mmCIF file of C-alpha atoms in Angstrom:
data_model
loop_
_atom_site.group_PDB
_atom_site.id
_atom_site.type_symbol
_atom_site.label_atom_id
_atom_site.label_comp_id
_atom_site.label_asym_id
_atom_site.label_seq_id
_atom_site.Cartn_x
_atom_site.Cartn_y
_atom_site.Cartn_z
ATOM 1 C CA MET A 1 32.326 25.382 1.507
ATOM 2 C CA SER A 2 31.269 27.231 4.626
ATOM 3 C CA ASP A 3 30.631 25.540 7.970
ATOM 4 C CA GLY A 4 26.976 26.497 7.674
ATOM 5 C CA THR A 5 26.662 24.793 4.312
ATOM 6 C CA ALA A 6 28.439 21.709 5.616
ATOM 7 C CA THR A 7 26.123 21.542 8.616
ATOM 8 C CA THR A 8 23.046 21.951 6.430
ATOM 9 C CA THR A 9 24.229 19.221 4.059
ATOM 10 C CA ASP A 10 24.970 16.896 6.971
ATOM 11 C CA LEU A 11 21.504 17.465 8.437
ATOM 12 C CA ASP A 12 19.840 16.833 5.071
ATOM 13 C CA ILE A 13 21.692 13.517 4.793
ATOM 14 C CA ARG A 14 20.756 12.518 8.347
ATOM 15 C CA LEU A 15 17.091 13.346 7.749
ATOM 16 C CA GLU A 16 16.958 11.547 4.396
ATOM 17 C CA LYS A 17 18.175 8.322 6.000
ATOM 18 C CA HIS A 18 14.790 8.100 7.732
ATOM 19 C CA ARG A 19 12.558 8.977 4.754
ATOM 20 C CA VAL A 20 11.539 5.447 3.724
ATOM 21 C CA GLU A 21 10.622 4.229 7.204
ATOM 22 C CA LEU A 22 8.774 7.480 7.950
ATOM 23 C CA THR A 23 6.857 7.136 4.680
ATOM 24 C CA GLY A 24 5.886 3.603 5.709
ATOM 25 C CA TYR A 25 4.667 4.879 9.065
ATOM 26 C CA CYS A 26 2.665 7.742 7.562
ATOM 27 C CA TYR A 27 1.238 5.434 4.898
ATOM 28 C CA ARG A 28 -0.034 3.020 7.542
ATOM 29 C CA MET A 29 -1.515 5.961 9.438
ATOM 30 C CA LEU A 30 -3.167 7.660 6.458
ATOM 31 C CA GLY A 31 -3.897 4.884 3.937
ATOM 32 C CA SER A 32 -2.894 7.200 1.104
ATOM 33 C CA SER A 33 0.324 7.053 -0.921
ATOM 34 C CA PHE A 34 0.391 10.741 -1.773
ATOM 35 C CA GLU A 35 -0.793 11.998 1.612
ATOM 36 C CA ALA A 36 1.932 9.878 3.228
ATOM 37 C CA GLU A 37 4.615 11.462 1.072
ATOM 38 C CA ASP A 38 3.190 14.922 1.766
ATOM 39 C CA ALA A 39 3.219 14.157 5.505
ATOM 40 C CA VAL A 40 6.855 13.061 5.395
ATOM 41 C CA GLN A 41 7.862 16.146 3.430
ATOM 42 C CA ASP A 42 6.085 18.316 6.006
ATOM 43 C CA THR A 43 7.901 16.378 8.752
ATOM 44 C CA MET A 44 11.277 16.985 7.104
ATOM 45 C CA VAL A 45 10.595 20.701 6.671
ATOM 46 C CA ARG A 46 9.492 21.066 10.307
ATOM 47 C CA ALA A 47 12.551 19.140 11.503
ATOM 48 C CA TRP A 48 14.904 21.249 9.394
ATOM 49 C CA ARG A 49 13.355 24.508 10.584
ATOM 50 C CA ASN A 50 13.295 23.484 14.249
ATOM 51 C CA TYR A 51 16.537 21.549 14.482
ATOM 52 C CA GLU A 52 18.117 24.200 16.696
ATOM 53 C CA LYS A 53 15.387 23.458 19.262
ATOM 54 C CA PHE A 54 16.168 19.725 19.182
ATOM 55 C CA GLU A 55 17.963 19.206 22.469
ATOM 56 C CA GLY A 56 19.020 15.614 21.902
ATOM 57 C CA ARG A 57 17.079 14.242 24.868
ATOM 58 C CA SER A 58 15.790 11.585 22.474
ATOM 59 C CA SER A 59 17.285 10.167 19.281
ATOM 60 C CA LEU A 60 16.826 12.043 16.012
ATOM 61 C CA ARG A 61 14.694 9.101 14.816
ATOM 62 C CA SER A 62 12.344 9.350 17.806
ATOM 63 C CA TRP A 63 12.064 13.114 17.334
ATOM 64 C CA LEU A 64 11.146 12.652 13.660
ATOM 65 C CA TYR A 65 8.494 10.081 14.566
ATOM 66 C CA ARG A 66 7.017 12.528 17.072
ATOM 67 C CA ILE A 67 6.777 15.203 14.387
ATOM 68 C CA ALA A 68 5.381 12.743 11.829
ATOM 69 C CA THR A 69 2.772 11.500 14.305
ATOM 70 C CA ASN A 70 1.560 15.035 14.972
ATOM 71 C CA VAL A 71 1.408 15.762 11.239
ATOM 72 C CA CYS A 72 -0.655 12.608 10.632
ATOM 73 C CA LEU A 73 -2.996 13.246 13.557
ATOM 74 C CA ASP A 74 -3.641 16.751 12.206
ATOM 75 C CA MET A 75 -4.381 15.306 8.745
ATOM 76 C CA LEU A 76 -6.741 12.704 10.241
ATOM 77 C CA SER A 77 -8.729 15.225 12.262
ATOM 78 C CA ALA A 78 -11.300 15.415 9.447
ATOM 79 C CA GLY A 79 -12.213 11.822 10.256
ATOM 80 C CA ASN A 80 -11.967 10.338 6.760
ATOM 81 C CA LYS A 81 -11.400 6.564 6.778
ATOM 82 C CA ARG A 82 -10.009 5.109 3.587
ATOM 83 C CA ALA A 83 -11.378 1.737 2.584
ATOM 84 C CA ARG A 84 -11.536 -1.013 -0.012
ATOM 85 C CA PRO A 85 -14.684 -1.612 -2.076
ATOM 86 C CA VAL A 86 -15.319 -4.768 -0.013
ATOM 87 C CA ASP A 87 -15.528 -2.595 3.127
ATOM 88 C CA LEU A 88 -18.271 -0.330 1.771
ATOM 89 C CA SER A 89 -20.860 -2.501 0.040
ATOM 90 C CA ASP A 90 -21.937 -6.032 -0.748
ATOM 91 C CA SER A 91 -20.617 -7.961 -3.701
ATOM 92 C CA THR A 92 -22.466 -7.185 -6.932
ATOM 93 C CA PRO A 93 -23.743 -9.970 -9.212
ATOM 94 C CA LEU A 94 -22.425 -9.628 -12.759
ATOM 95 C CA ALA A 95 -25.942 -9.062 -14.118
ATOM 96 C CA GLN A 96 -26.207 -5.910 -11.984
ATOM 97 C CA ALA A 97 -22.643 -4.685 -12.498
ATOM 98 C CA ALA A 98 -22.315 -0.921 -12.967
ATOM 99 C CA LEU A 99 -19.177 1.200 -12.849
ATOM 100 C CA SER A 100 -19.908 3.941 -10.307
ATOM 101 C CA PRO A 101 -16.845 5.904 -9.202
ATOM 102 C CA ARG A 102 -16.391 7.426 -5.754
ATOM 103 C CA PRO A 103 -14.051 10.312 -4.857
ATOM 104 C CA ASP A 104 -10.330 9.554 -4.608
ATOM 105 C CA ASN A 105 -10.245 10.151 -0.861
ATOM 106 C CA THR A 106 -12.622 7.199 -0.368
ATOM 107 C CA TRP A 107 -10.045 4.595 -1.262
ATOM 108 C CA LEU A 108 -7.117 2.879 0.320
ATOM 109 C CA GLU A 109 -4.284 3.493 -2.132
ATOM 110 C CA PRO A 110 -1.505 1.197 -3.394
ATOM 111 C CA MET A 111 2.143 1.877 -2.583
ATOM 112 C CA PRO A 112 5.416 0.629 -4.086
ATOM 113 C CA ASP A 113 7.351 -1.498 -1.588
ATOM 114 C CA ALA A 114 10.530 0.485 -2.222
ATOM 115 C CA ARG A 115 8.952 3.688 -0.890
ATOM 116 C CA VAL A 116 7.793 2.240 2.453
ATOM 117 C CA LEU A 117 9.883 -0.829 3.289
ATOM 118 C CA PRO A 118 13.434 -0.003 4.350
ATOM 119 C CA THR A 119 16.086 -2.645 3.806
ATOM 120 C CA VAL A 120 16.555 -4.725 6.965
ATOM 121 C CA GLU A 121 18.775 -7.727 7.616
ATOM 122 C CA ASP A 122 16.403 -9.609 9.931
ATOM 123 C CA PRO A 123 14.046 -11.778 7.797
ATOM 124 C CA ALA A 124 11.417 -11.840 10.556
ATOM 125 C CA GLU A 125 11.442 -8.038 10.799
ATOM 126 C CA ALA A 126 11.151 -7.762 7.013
ATOM 127 C CA ALA A 127 8.198 -10.170 6.999
ATOM 128 C CA VAL A 128 6.342 -8.159 9.659
ATOM 129 C CA ALA A 129 6.943 -4.961 7.716
ATOM 130 C CA LYS A 130 5.525 -6.477 4.515
ATOM 131 C CA GLU A 131 2.495 -7.948 6.270
ATOM 132 C CA SER A 132 1.745 -4.553 7.820
ATOM 133 C CA VAL A 133 1.320 -2.813 4.444
ATOM 134 C CA ARG A 134 -0.862 -5.510 2.852
ATOM 135 C CA LEU A 135 -4.285 -4.285 1.851
ATOM 136 C CA ALA A 136 -6.321 -6.304 4.377
ATOM 137 C CA PHE A 137 -4.238 -5.124 7.334
ATOM 138 C CA MET A 138 -4.153 -1.551 6.046
ATOM 139 C CA ALA A 139 -7.946 -1.567 5.742
ATOM 140 C CA ALA A 140 -8.255 -2.856 9.304
ATOM 141 C CA LEU A 141 -5.970 -0.090 10.571
ATOM 142 C CA GLN A 142 -8.239 2.524 9.019
ATOM 143 C CA GLN A 143 -11.048 1.421 11.348
ATOM 144 C CA LEU A 144 -9.097 2.482 14.423
ATOM 145 C CA PRO A 145 -9.248 5.965 15.970
ATOM 146 C CA PRO A 146 -6.084 7.867 14.990
ATOM 147 C CA LYS A 147 -4.264 7.631 18.334
ATOM 148 C CA GLN A 148 -5.049 3.910 18.696
ATOM 149 C CA ARG A 149 -3.767 3.482 15.153
ATOM 150 C CA ALA A 150 -0.501 5.203 16.067
ATOM 151 C CA VAL A 151 -0.091 3.092 19.204
ATOM 152 C CA LEU A 152 -0.755 -0.173 17.376
ATOM 153 C CA ILE A 153 1.706 0.650 14.568
ATOM 154 C CA LEU A 154 4.431 1.816 16.935
ATOM 155 C CA ARG A 155 4.040 -1.116 19.341
ATOM 156 C CA GLU A 156 3.103 -4.046 17.075
ATOM 157 C CA VAL A 157 4.746 -3.160 13.762
ATOM 158 C CA LEU A 158 7.765 -1.074 14.744
ATOM 159 C CA ALA A 159 8.316 -2.838 18.112
ATOM 160 C CA TRP A 160 8.683 0.313 20.183
ATOM 161 C CA ARG A 161 8.528 -0.092 23.949
ATOM 162 C CA ALA A 162 5.452 1.214 25.752
ATOM 163 C CA THR A 163 7.607 3.798 27.541
ATOM 164 C CA GLU A 164 8.896 5.112 24.198
ATOM 165 C CA VAL A 165 5.379 5.391 22.771
ATOM 166 C CA ALA A 166 4.147 7.118 25.917
ATOM 167 C CA GLU A 167 6.930 9.682 25.629
ATOM 168 C CA LEU A 168 6.222 10.250 21.940
ATOM 169 C CA LEU A 169 2.495 10.800 22.550
ATOM 170 C CA ASP A 170 2.978 12.770 25.798
ATOM 171 C CA THR A 171 0.878 10.289 27.734
ATOM 172 C CA SER A 172 1.271 7.518 30.312
ATOM 173 C CA VAL A 173 2.341 3.919 29.835
ATOM 174 C CA ALA A 174 -1.025 2.839 31.232
ATOM 175 C CA SER A 175 -2.797 4.916 28.579
ATOM 176 C CA VAL A 176 -0.638 3.393 25.834
ATOM 177 C CA ASN A 177 -1.350 -0.147 27.044
ATOM 178 C CA SER A 178 -5.069 0.590 27.250
ATOM 179 C CA ALA A 179 -5.117 2.017 23.708
ATOM 180 C CA LEU A 180 -3.232 -1.025 22.422
ATOM 181 C CA GLN A 181 -5.697 -3.382 24.099
ATOM 182 C CA ARG A 182 -8.668 -1.556 22.574
ATOM 183 C CA ALA A 183 -7.026 -1.514 19.153
ATOM 184 C CA ARG A 184 -6.356 -5.258 19.291
ATOM 185 C CA ALA A 185 -9.971 -5.882 20.323
ATOM 186 C CA THR A 186 -11.284 -3.830 17.403
ATOM 187 C CA LEU A 187 -9.173 -5.764 14.919
ATOM 188 C CA ALA A 188 -10.263 -9.067 16.463
ATOM 189 C CA GLU A 189 -13.936 -8.065 16.114
ATOM 190 C CA ARG A 190 -13.413 -7.507 12.411
ATOM 191 C CA HIS A 191 -12.255 -11.120 12.049
ATOM 192 C CA GLU A 192 -9.913 -10.038 9.305
ATOM 193 C CA LYS A 193 -9.190 -13.061 7.172
ATOM 194 C CA ALA A 194 -5.582 -12.723 6.033
ATOM 195 C CA ALA A 195 -6.156 -14.118 2.568
ATOM 196 C CA ASP A 196 -2.635 -13.170 1.587
ATOM 197 C CA ALA A 197 -0.953 -14.683 4.645
ATOM 198 C CA ALA A 198 0.412 -17.574 2.626
ATOM 199 C CA VAL A 199 2.571 -15.296 0.452
ATOM 200 C CA SER A 200 6.156 -16.164 1.338
ATOM 201 C CA ASP A 201 9.092 -13.792 1.258
ATOM 202 C CA PRO A 202 10.655 -14.309 -1.172
ATOM 203 C CA LEU A 203 8.041 -16.116 -3.233
ATOM 204 C CA ASP A 204 8.465 -19.873 -3.226
ATOM 205 C CA GLU A 205 8.624 -21.965 -6.388
ATOM 206 C CA GLU A 206 4.900 -22.793 -6.339
ATOM 207 C CA GLN A 207 3.943 -19.140 -6.023
ATOM 208 C CA ARG A 208 6.316 -18.094 -8.805
ATOM 209 C CA LYS A 209 4.803 -20.704 -11.102
ATOM 210 C CA LEU A 210 1.294 -19.553 -10.159
ATOM 211 C CA LEU A 211 2.208 -15.994 -11.171
ATOM 212 C CA GLU A 212 3.744 -17.192 -14.435
ATOM 213 C CA ARG A 213 0.511 -19.038 -15.212
ATOM 214 C CA TYR A 214 -1.487 -15.927 -14.292
ATOM 215 C CA VAL A 215 0.528 -13.753 -16.679
ATOM 216 C CA ALA A 216 0.096 -16.297 -19.471
ATOM 217 C CA ALA A 217 -3.655 -16.578 -18.815
ATOM 218 C CA PHE A 218 -4.232 -12.816 -18.535
ATOM 219 C CA GLU A 219 -2.092 -11.793 -21.500
ATOM 220 C CA GLY A 220 -3.641 -14.588 -23.548
ATOM 221 C CA TYR A 221 -7.092 -13.674 -22.183
ATOM 222 C CA ASP A 222 -7.673 -17.373 -21.591
ATOM 223 C CA MET A 223 -10.647 -17.479 -19.228
ATOM 224 C CA ALA A 224 -10.471 -21.249 -18.740
ATOM 225 C CA ALA A 225 -6.833 -20.998 -17.675
ATOM 226 C CA LEU A 226 -7.620 -18.034 -15.429
ATOM 227 C CA THR A 227 -10.530 -19.887 -13.809
ATOM 228 C CA ALA A 228 -8.167 -22.722 -12.892
ATOM 229 C CA LEU A 229 -6.022 -20.253 -10.927
ATOM 230 C CA LEU A 230 -8.829 -18.574 -8.963
ATOM 231 C CA HIS A 231 -10.147 -19.637 -5.586
ATOM 232 C CA GLU A 232 -13.890 -20.264 -5.734
ATOM 233 C CA ASP A 233 -14.433 -17.247 -3.462
ATOM 234 C CA ALA A 234 -11.896 -15.005 -5.197
ATOM 235 C CA ILE A 235 -12.741 -11.318 -5.339
ATOM 236 C CA MET A 236 -11.942 -8.598 -7.846
ATOM 237 C CA THR A 237 -12.048 -4.860 -7.082
ATOM 238 C CA MET A 238 -11.476 -1.804 -9.283
ATOM 239 C CA PRO A 239 -11.093 1.478 -7.378
ATOM 240 C CA PRO A 240 -12.241 4.203 -7.980
ATOM 241 C CA PHE A 241 -15.345 2.142 -8.836
ATOM 242 C CA ASP A 242 -17.210 0.721 -5.853
ATOM 243 C CA LEU A 243 -18.148 -2.438 -7.756
ATOM 244 C CA TRP A 244 -16.593 -5.680 -6.583
ATOM 245 C CA LEU A 245 -17.185 -9.207 -7.809
ATOM 246 C CA THR A 246 -16.990 -12.625 -6.151
ATOM 247 C CA GLY A 247 -16.268 -15.990 -7.749
ATOM 248 C CA HIS A 248 -14.581 -16.967 -10.993
ATOM 249 C CA ALA A 249 -17.818 -17.067 -13.016
ATOM 250 C CA ASP A 250 -18.640 -13.401 -12.363
ATOM 251 C CA ILE A 251 -14.989 -12.317 -12.607
ATOM 252 C CA THR A 252 -14.335 -13.954 -15.968
ATOM 253 C CA GLY A 253 -17.805 -12.934 -17.136
ATOM 254 C CA PHE A 254 -16.963 -9.314 -16.392
ATOM 255 C CA MET A 255 -13.625 -9.581 -18.147
ATOM 256 C CA THR A 256 -15.264 -10.801 -21.351
ATOM 257 C CA THR A 257 -18.046 -8.164 -21.303
ATOM 258 C CA LEU A 258 -17.483 -4.790 -19.588
ATOM 259 C CA GLY A 259 -13.769 -5.514 -19.331
ATOM 260 C CA ALA A 260 -13.284 -6.914 -22.829
ATOM 261 C CA ALA A 261 -11.025 -4.024 -23.884
ATOM 262 C CA CYS A 262 -8.317 -5.539 -21.655
ATOM 263 C CA GLU A 263 -7.811 -8.412 -24.080
ATOM 264 C CA GLY A 264 -4.296 -8.347 -25.479
ATOM 265 C CA SER A 265 -2.837 -6.544 -22.447
ATOM 266 C CA ARG A 266 0.759 -6.778 -21.292
ATOM 267 C CA LEU A 267 1.786 -7.172 -17.649
ATOM 268 C CA ILE A 268 4.967 -5.803 -16.056
ATOM 269 C CA PRO A 269 5.881 -7.068 -12.542
ATOM 270 C CA VAL A 270 5.812 -4.547 -9.685
ATOM 271 C CA ARG A 271 6.369 -4.828 -5.961
ATOM 272 C CA VAL A 272 3.369 -3.342 -4.226
ATOM 273 C CA ASN A 273 1.985 -3.465 -0.669
ATOM 274 C CA GLY A 274 4.179 -6.416 0.233
ATOM 275 C CA LEU A 275 2.395 -8.506 -2.402
ATOM 276 C CA PRO A 276 2.910 -9.650 -5.989
ATOM 277 C CA GLY A 277 1.630 -7.116 -8.486
ATOM 278 C CA PHE A 278 1.652 -6.060 -12.112
ATOM 279 C CA ALA A 279 1.386 -2.890 -14.125
ATOM 280 C CA GLN A 280 -1.219 -3.589 -16.796
ATOM 281 C CA TYR A 281 -0.946 -1.954 -20.216
ATOM 282 C CA LYS A 282 -3.820 -2.497 -22.619
ATOM 283 C CA PRO A 283 -3.730 -2.084 -26.416
ATOM 284 C CA ASP A 284 -4.054 1.501 -27.606
ATOM 285 C CA PRO A 285 -5.995 1.436 -30.916
ATOM 286 C CA GLU A 286 -5.422 5.158 -31.537
ATOM 287 C CA ALA A 287 -1.743 5.689 -30.702
ATOM 288 C CA GLY A 288 -0.612 2.119 -31.247
ATOM 289 C CA GLY A 289 1.364 0.115 -28.729
ATOM 290 C CA PHE A 290 0.049 -0.100 -25.180
ATOM 291 C CA SER A 291 -1.355 2.442 -22.712
ATOM 292 C CA PRO A 292 -1.441 2.199 -18.899
ATOM 293 C CA TRP A 293 -4.636 0.763 -17.509
ATOM 294 C CA SER A 294 -4.134 -0.451 -13.947
ATOM 295 C CA VAL A 295 -1.812 -1.417 -11.133
ATOM 296 C CA GLN A 296 -2.827 -4.927 -10.136
ATOM 297 C CA VAL A 297 -2.305 -6.222 -6.585
ATOM 298 C CA LEU A 298 -2.674 -9.992 -6.164
ATOM 299 C CA GLU A 299 -3.496 -11.995 -3.032
ATOM 300 C CA ILE A 300 -2.555 -15.687 -2.849
ATOM 301 C CA SER A 301 -3.585 -18.467 -0.475
ATOM 302 C CA ASP A 302 -3.318 -22.251 -0.722
ATOM 303 C CA GLY A 303 -1.913 -22.144 -4.218
ATOM 304 C CA ARG A 304 -4.752 -20.054 -5.672
ATOM 305 C CA LEU A 305 -5.480 -16.400 -6.312
ATOM 306 C CA THR A 306 -7.922 -15.213 -3.661
ATOM 307 C CA GLY A 307 -8.075 -11.593 -4.710
ATOM 308 C CA PHE A 308 -6.917 -9.255 -7.381
ATOM 309 C CA HIS A 309 -7.336 -5.555 -7.176
ATOM 310 C CA PHE A 310 -7.108 -3.193 -10.134
ATOM 311 C CA PHE A 311 -6.198 0.393 -9.248
ATOM 312 C CA LEU A 312 -7.241 2.316 -12.335
ATOM 313 C CA ASP A 313 -6.066 5.917 -11.832
ATOM 314 C CA THR A 314 -2.973 5.358 -13.933
ATOM 315 C CA LYS A 315 -2.004 9.039 -14.287
ATOM 316 C CA ARG A 316 -1.308 8.951 -10.553
ATOM 317 C CA TRP A 317 -0.083 5.392 -10.033
ATOM 318 C CA PHE A 318 2.297 4.790 -12.934
ATOM 319 C CA PRO A 319 4.614 7.739 -12.144
ATOM 320 C CA LEU A 320 4.601 6.663 -8.484
ATOM 321 C CA PHE A 321 5.942 3.263 -9.580
ATOM 322 C CA ASP A 322 8.412 4.847 -12.042
ATOM 323 C CA LEU A 323 6.582 3.182 -14.932
ATOM 324 C CA PRO A 324 6.412 4.522 -18.512
ATOM 325 C CA LEU A 325 3.113 5.990 -19.707
ATOM 326 C CA HIS A 326 3.314 4.170 -23.045
ATOM 327 C CA LEU A 327 4.775 0.931 -24.381
ATOM 328 C CA GLU A 328 5.646 0.511 -28.028
ATOM 329 C CA ALA A 329 4.171 -2.556 -29.687
ATOM 330 C CA ASP A 330 7.618 -4.012 -30.390
ATOM 331 C CA SER A 331 9.352 -2.801 -27.226
ATOM 332 C CA ASP A 332 11.232 -5.148 -24.963
ATOM 333 C CA GLN A 333 9.784 -5.857 -21.521
ATOM 334 C CA VAL A 334 10.570 -2.934 -19.221
ATOM 335 C CA GLU A 335 12.362 -3.641 -15.990
ATOM 336 C CA GLU A 336 10.354 -4.541 -12.932
ATOM 337 C CA GLY A 337 8.741 -1.484 -11.349
ATOM 338 C CA ALA A 338 9.528 -0.058 -7.953
#
């Protein structure tokens, strides 16, 4: 092996060590799973091509974050803000429910925990990381101007010092502090209710039992049992459709009418956006067995489900979570997804 090959291999290994945390950063910036991974790949390519210009005045990690920030800011220059259905319209009564899709780039996208949450030993640090990829917080981030978004993530989530952020953004500490103050004010004005704040890490016994009851109710399509698990103000969303429903009566009513084809589904646990989730497979009357239908993300508070979100573009989501695209009728439960 030549010295050049050895050096290249060593650099690849050093860069790859930062992939997960950089993907988490770009995901928080962009709100899109696939755009985040594209941004990180672009970052890695730029770093590899320009490594000879890296003078070591900062750490390799800081240099990569600088590149990733510039990549994300370029991608955000078009001004698109990804959102949840609840951010774009009022709740729809069941009697008026209609499934109207919007373009993919409208929506905040789900992300497997394993792709954005690096393993850390500090439980408090791990908890902050999980909270910062939950859907409500991610949606709030999307309301910030791109540079304020970067400052808030770097300072509040990643715990960088103001001097480090100022150096990364080629600006002053005063400018960083001002941007952080404005970002905090914007989030406070939104009065984001952290409906999922009660989710512990790891799940406590009560939460595990709640999820077991949910699986039994959903797979059994037992609307009475499901109603008992839902908060009275629970919401259900189904991107790419802009429809969202509030309250157990409308939710279970939808599931037994427009959503009746989901009866008999199977649920496989996944770890998604720092929250409990499931890959839903519904019966396939043509091919037999079960076909992918949605990635479900669940929000829990005070021992009840306060929100469940069905991401329906399974051709995109199931490969992202390393999930099979078909289950045989007599197959054993697949292992938990990414």
